Tab-separated table of C-alpha atoms in Angstrom:
chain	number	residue	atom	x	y	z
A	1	UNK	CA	-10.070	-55.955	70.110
A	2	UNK	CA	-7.601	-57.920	68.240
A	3	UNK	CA	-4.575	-56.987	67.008
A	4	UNK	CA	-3.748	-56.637	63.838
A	5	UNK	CA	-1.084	-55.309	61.306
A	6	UNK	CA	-1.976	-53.432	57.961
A	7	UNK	CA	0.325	-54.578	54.997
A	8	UNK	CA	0.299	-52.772	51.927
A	9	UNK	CA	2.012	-54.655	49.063
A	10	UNK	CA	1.230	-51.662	46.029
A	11	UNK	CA	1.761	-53.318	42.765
A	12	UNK	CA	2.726	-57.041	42.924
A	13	UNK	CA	3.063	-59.918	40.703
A	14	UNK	CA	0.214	-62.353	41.413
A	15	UNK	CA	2.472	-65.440	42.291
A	16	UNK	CA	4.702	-63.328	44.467
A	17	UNK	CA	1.894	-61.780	46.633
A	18	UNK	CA	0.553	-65.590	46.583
A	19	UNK	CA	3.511	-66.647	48.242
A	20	UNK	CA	3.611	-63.759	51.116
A	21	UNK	CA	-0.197	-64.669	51.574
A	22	UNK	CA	0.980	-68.780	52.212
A	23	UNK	CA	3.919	-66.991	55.005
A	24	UNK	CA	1.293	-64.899	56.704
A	25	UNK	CA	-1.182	-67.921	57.095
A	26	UNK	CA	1.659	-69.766	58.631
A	27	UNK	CA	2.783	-66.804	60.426
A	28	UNK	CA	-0.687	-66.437	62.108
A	29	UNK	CA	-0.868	-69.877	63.049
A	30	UNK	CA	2.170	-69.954	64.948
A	31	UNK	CA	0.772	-66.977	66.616
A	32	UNK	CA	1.421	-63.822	65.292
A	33	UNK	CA	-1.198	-60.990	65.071
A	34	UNK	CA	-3.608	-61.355	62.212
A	35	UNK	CA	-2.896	-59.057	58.978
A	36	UNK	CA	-4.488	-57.248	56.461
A	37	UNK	CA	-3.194	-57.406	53.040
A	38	UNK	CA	-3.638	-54.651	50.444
A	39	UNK	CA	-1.981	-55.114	46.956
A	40	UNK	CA	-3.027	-54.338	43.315
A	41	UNK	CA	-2.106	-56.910	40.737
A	42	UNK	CA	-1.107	-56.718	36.878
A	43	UNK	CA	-3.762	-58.027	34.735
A	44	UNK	CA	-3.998	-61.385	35.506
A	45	UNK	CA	-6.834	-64.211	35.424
A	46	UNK	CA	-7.540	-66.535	38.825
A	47	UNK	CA	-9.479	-69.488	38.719
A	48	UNK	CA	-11.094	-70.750	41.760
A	49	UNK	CA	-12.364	-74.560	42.586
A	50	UNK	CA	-15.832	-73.772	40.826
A	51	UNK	CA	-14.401	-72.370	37.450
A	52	UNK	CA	-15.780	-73.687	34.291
A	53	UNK	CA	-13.687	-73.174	30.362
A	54	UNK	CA	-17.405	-72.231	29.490
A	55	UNK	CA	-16.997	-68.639	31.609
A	56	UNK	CA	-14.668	-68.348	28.899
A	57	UNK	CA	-15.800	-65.920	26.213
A	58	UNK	CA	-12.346	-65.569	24.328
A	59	UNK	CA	-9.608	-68.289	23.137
A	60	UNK	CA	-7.301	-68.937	26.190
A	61	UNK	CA	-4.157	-68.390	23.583
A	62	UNK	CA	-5.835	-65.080	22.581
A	63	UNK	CA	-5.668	-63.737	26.410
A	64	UNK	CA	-1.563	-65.427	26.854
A	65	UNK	CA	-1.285	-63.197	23.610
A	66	UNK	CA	-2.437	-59.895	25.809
A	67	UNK	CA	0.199	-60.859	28.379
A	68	UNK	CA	-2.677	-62.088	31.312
A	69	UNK	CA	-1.472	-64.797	32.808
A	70	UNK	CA	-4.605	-67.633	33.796
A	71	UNK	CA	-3.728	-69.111	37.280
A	72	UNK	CA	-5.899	-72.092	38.764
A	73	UNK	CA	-5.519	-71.640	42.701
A	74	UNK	CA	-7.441	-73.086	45.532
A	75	UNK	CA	-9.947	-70.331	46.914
A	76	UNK	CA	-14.001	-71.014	46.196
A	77	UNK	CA	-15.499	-69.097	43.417
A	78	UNK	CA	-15.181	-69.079	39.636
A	79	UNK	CA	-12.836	-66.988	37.129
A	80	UNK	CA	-12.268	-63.509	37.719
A	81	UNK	CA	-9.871	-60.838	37.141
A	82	UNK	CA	-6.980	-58.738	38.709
A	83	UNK	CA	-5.590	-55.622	37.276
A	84	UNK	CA	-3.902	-51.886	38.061
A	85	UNK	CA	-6.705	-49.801	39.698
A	86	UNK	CA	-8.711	-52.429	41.417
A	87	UNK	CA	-7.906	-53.012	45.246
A	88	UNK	CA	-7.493	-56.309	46.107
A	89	UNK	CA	-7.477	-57.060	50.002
A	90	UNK	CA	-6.385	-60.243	52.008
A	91	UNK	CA	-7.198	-60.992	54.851
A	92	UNK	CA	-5.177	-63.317	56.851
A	93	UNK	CA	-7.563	-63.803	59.873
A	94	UNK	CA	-8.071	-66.161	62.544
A	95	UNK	CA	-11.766	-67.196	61.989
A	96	UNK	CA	-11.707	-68.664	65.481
A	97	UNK	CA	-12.262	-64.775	66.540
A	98	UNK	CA	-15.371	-64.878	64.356
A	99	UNK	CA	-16.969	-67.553	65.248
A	100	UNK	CA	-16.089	-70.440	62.611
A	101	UNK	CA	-18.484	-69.429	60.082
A	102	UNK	CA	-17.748	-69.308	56.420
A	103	UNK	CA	-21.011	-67.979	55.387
A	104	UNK	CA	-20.994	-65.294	58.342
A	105	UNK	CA	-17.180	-64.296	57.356
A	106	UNK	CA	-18.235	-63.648	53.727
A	107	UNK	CA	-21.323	-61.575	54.591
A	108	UNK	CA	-18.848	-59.551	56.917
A	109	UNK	CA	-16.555	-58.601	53.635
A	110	UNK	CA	-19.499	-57.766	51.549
A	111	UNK	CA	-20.694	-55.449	54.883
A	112	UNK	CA	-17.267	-53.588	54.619
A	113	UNK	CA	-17.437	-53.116	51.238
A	114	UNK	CA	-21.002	-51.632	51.511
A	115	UNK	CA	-19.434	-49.651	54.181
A	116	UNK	CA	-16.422	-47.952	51.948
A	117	UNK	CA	-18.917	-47.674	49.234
A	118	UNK	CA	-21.529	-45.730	51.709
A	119	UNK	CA	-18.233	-43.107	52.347
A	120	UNK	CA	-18.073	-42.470	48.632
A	121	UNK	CA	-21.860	-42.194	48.721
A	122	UNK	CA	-22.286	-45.082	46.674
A	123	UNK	CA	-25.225	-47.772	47.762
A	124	UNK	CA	-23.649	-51.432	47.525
A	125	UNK	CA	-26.156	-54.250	48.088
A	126	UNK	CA	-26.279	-57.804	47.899
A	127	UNK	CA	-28.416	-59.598	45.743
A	128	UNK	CA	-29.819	-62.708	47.552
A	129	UNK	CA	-28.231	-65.868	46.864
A	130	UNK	CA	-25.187	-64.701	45.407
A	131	UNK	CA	-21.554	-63.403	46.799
A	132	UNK	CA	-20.352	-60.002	46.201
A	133	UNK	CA	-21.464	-56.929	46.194
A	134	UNK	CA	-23.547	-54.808	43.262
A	135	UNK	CA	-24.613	-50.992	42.539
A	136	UNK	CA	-27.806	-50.904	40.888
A	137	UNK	CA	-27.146	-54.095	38.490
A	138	UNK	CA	-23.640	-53.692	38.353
A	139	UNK	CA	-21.082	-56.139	40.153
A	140	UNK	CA	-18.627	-53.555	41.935
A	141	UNK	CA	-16.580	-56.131	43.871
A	142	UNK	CA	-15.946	-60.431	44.645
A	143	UNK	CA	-15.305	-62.266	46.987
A	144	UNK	CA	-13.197	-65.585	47.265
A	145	UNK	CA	-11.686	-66.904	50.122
A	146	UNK	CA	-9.244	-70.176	51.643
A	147	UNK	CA	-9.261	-71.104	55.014
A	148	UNK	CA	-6.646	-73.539	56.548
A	149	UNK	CA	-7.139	-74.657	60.536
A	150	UNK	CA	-9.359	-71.711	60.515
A	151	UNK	CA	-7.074	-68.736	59.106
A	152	UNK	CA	-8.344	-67.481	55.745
A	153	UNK	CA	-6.374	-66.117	52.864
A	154	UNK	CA	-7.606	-65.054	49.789
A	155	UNK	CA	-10.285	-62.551	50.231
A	156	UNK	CA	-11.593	-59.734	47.914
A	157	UNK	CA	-11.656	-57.527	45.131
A	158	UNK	CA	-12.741	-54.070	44.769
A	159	UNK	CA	-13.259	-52.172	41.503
A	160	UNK	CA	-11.823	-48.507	42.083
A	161	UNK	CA	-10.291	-47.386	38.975
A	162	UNK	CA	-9.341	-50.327	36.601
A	163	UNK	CA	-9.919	-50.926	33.012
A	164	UNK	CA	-13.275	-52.225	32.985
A	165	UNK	CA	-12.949	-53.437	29.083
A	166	UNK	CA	-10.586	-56.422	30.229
A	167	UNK	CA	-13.741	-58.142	31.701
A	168	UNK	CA	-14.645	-58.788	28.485
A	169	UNK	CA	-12.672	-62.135	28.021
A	170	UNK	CA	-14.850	-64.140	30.600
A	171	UNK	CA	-17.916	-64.442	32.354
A	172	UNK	CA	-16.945	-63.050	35.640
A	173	UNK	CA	-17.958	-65.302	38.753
A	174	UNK	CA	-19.672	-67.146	35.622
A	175	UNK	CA	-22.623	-65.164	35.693
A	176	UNK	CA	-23.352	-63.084	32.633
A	177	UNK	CA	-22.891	-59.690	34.545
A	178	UNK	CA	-21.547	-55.813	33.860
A	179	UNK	CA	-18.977	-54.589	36.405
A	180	UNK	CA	-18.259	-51.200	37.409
A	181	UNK	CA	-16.005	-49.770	39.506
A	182	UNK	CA	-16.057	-47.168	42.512
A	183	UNK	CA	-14.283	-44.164	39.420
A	184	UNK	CA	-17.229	-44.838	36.583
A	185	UNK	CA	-20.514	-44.553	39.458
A	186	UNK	CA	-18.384	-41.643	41.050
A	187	UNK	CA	-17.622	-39.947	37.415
A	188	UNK	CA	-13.836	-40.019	37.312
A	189	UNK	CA	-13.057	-39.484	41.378
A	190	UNK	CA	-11.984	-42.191	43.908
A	191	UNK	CA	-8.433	-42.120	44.042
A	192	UNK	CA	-7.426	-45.980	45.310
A	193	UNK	CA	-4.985	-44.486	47.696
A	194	UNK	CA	-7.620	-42.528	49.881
A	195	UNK	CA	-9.922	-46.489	49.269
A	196	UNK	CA	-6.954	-47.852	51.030
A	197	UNK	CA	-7.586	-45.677	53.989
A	198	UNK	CA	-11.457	-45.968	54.107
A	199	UNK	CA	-11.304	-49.723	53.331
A	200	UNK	CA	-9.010	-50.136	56.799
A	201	UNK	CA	-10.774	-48.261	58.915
A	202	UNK	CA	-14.154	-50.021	57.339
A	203	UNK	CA	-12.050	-53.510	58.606
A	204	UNK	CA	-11.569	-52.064	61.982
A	205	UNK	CA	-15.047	-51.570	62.753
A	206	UNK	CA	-16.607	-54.900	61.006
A	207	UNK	CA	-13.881	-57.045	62.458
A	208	UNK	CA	-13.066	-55.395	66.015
A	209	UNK	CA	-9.034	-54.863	64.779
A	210	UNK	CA	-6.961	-52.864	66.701
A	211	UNK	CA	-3.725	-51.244	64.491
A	212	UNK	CA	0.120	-52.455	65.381
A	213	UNK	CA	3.153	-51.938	63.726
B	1	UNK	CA	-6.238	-96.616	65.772
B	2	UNK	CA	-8.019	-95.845	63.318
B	3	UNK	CA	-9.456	-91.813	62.615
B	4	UNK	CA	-12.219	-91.175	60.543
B	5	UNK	CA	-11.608	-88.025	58.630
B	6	UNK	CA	-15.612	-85.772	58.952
B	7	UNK	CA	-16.138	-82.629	56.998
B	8	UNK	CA	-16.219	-80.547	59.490
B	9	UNK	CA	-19.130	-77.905	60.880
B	10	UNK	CA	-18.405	-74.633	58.599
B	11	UNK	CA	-20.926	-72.330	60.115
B	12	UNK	CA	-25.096	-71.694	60.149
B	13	UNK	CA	-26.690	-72.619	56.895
B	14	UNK	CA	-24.168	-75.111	55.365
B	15	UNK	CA	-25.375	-78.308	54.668
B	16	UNK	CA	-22.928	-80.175	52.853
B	17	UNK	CA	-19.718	-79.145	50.799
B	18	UNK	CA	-18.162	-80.322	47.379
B	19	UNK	CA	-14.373	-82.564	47.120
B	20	UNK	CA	-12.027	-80.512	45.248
B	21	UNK	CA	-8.514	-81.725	45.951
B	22	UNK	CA	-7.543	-85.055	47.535
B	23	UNK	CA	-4.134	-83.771	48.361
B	24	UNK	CA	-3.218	-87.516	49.373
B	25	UNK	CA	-3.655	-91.004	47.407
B	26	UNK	CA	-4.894	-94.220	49.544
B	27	UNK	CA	-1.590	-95.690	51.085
B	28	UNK	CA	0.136	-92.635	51.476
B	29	UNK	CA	1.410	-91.835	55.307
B	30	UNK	CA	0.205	-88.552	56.725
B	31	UNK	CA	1.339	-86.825	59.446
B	32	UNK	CA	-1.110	-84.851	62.196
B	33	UNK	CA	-2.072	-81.437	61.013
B	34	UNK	CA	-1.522	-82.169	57.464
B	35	UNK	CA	-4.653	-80.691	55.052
B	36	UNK	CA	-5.752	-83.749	53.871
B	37	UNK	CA	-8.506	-82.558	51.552
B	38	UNK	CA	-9.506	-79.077	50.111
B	39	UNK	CA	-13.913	-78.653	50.222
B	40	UNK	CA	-15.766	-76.144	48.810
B	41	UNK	CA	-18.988	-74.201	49.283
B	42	UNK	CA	-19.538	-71.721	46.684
B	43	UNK	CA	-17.084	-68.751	47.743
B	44	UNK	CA	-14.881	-70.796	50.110
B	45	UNK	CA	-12.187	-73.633	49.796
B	46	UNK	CA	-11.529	-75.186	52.874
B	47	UNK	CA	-8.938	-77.554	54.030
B	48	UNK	CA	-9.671	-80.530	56.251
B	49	UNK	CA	-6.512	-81.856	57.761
B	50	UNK	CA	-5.900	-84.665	60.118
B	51	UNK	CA	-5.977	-84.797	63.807
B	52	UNK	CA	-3.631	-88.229	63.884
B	53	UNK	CA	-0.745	-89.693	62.072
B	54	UNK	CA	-0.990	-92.660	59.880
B	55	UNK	CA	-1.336	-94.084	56.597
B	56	UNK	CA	-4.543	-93.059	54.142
B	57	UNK	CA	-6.540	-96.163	53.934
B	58	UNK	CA	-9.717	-95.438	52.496
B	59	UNK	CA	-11.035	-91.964	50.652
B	60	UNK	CA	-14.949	-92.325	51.105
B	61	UNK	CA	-15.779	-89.212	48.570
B	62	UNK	CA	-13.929	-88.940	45.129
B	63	UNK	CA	-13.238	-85.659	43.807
B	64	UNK	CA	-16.430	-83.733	42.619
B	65	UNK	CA	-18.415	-85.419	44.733
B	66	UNK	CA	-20.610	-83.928	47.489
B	67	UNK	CA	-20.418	-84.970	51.198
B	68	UNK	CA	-22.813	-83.878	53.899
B	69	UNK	CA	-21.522	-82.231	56.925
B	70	UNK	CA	-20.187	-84.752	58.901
B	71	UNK	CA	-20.241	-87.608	57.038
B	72	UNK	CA	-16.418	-89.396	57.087
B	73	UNK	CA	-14.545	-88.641	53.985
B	74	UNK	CA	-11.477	-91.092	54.377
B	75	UNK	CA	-9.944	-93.458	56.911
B	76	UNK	CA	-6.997	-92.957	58.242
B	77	UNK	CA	-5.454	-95.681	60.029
């Protein structure tokens, strides 16, 4: 098993939690256990390496006006969004544990996703030949991830309980998809703090982790 | 002497990745262990850093551009 330590954040300015993800990656390469980050974000817009203006579907000075910040930062992916109610996790792993696999390391997040969802008897699947995972047609959560000399950071997001209407302003992933979250398929339960639990003992199993202070 | 920079293996099923970020311009000196360049592959962004010291001579695959997996994608001598 490998050791690892659970950090949850709560509610914490994008940039900030950006920051603490950069000191764990550096943290973990000098050695130190691997962690698990859980945070929730205010409404905010990311932009990974693959993100096109076209996955755009408002003005970006009409979203500034609504207070959501639009950050370019270096994980794969397109644009999505961040906001109160939606569980965001980041792992800060040492892929050299999983066997240096980018492809296998982002199947593994979409398996413990499917995995929380199964406790809340929803039924996540993948759809061939994209990332993420969906219920029915809906996209529930994305994925997105860095790696540096093997450690990743970045990671994924899970819809639990946020407002679906901000997705709305973009194309998310830039596909021309509904979301949902874990609260609409579960009509109104699905309280993000019990999520928290299930989601970390869902990381235990997939990636053989072992709990330390 | 000189070090060609590969992309590196990234696991089963990846054939080739995209340039995203030179992080470095052509005569700059680098130091081992530095990410050099950022790739990506559709949900990942990964950073290729350098296993020598030296000054960036040549960059082999401008940004945007695909490169196969290891094919060299600068010099560093």
């Amino acid at each position: 098993m490998y050791p690892c330590q659970l950090i949850d954040l709560g509610l914490i300015d994008y940039a900030q939690a950006y920051q603490f993800q950069k000191d764990c990656v550096q943290k973990v390469l000098n050695g130190e256990p691997q962690k698990l980050i859980f945070c929730e974000h205010p409404a905010v817009l990311t932009l990974g390496r693959m993100s096109k203006d076209s996955n755009f579907l408002w003005p970006k000075e009409e979203i500034q006006k609504e207070n959501i910040k639009i950050l370019p930062i270096d994980r794969g992916g397109e644009v999505t969004l961040h906001a109160p109610g939606q569980l965001v996790v980041y792992p800060i792993f040492n892929l050299n544990h999983y066997g240096k696999d980018l492809k296998a390391f982002l199947h593994r997040l979409e398996e413990v996703i499917i995995n929380v969802l199964k406790d809340r008897g929803i039924e996540g699947r993948r759809i061939d030949g994209k990332t993420g995972v969906w219920v029915e047609r809906d996209k529930i959560a994305s994925l997105g991830v860095g790696v540096k000399k093997w450690i990743s950071f970045h990671g994924l997001s899970l819809n639990v309980s946020n407002d679906l209407e901000l997705y709305r302003m973009i194309r998310p992933c830039g596909m021309d998809i509904r979301m949902t979250s874990i609260m609409k398929k579960c009509n109104g339960h699905g309280a993000p703090l019990d999520i928290r639990t299930i989601m970390w003992h869902s990381f235990k199993a997939e990636f053989n982790l072992q709990e330390i202070e | 002497m000189s070090q060609e920079l590969k992309l590196p293996e990234l696991g089963d099923g990846i054939q080739k990745a995209v340039v995203a970020v030179w992080h470095y311009q052509v005569g700059d000196r680098i130091k081992a262990g530095d990410d050099v360049v950022e790739v990506v592959t559709d949900k990942a962004a990964f950073s290729v850093s350098a296993e020598q010291s030296g000054k960036l001579e040549q960059i082999l695959v401008a940004q945007g551009q695909e490169a196969a997996i290891g094919q060299t994608l600068a010099v560093i001598a």
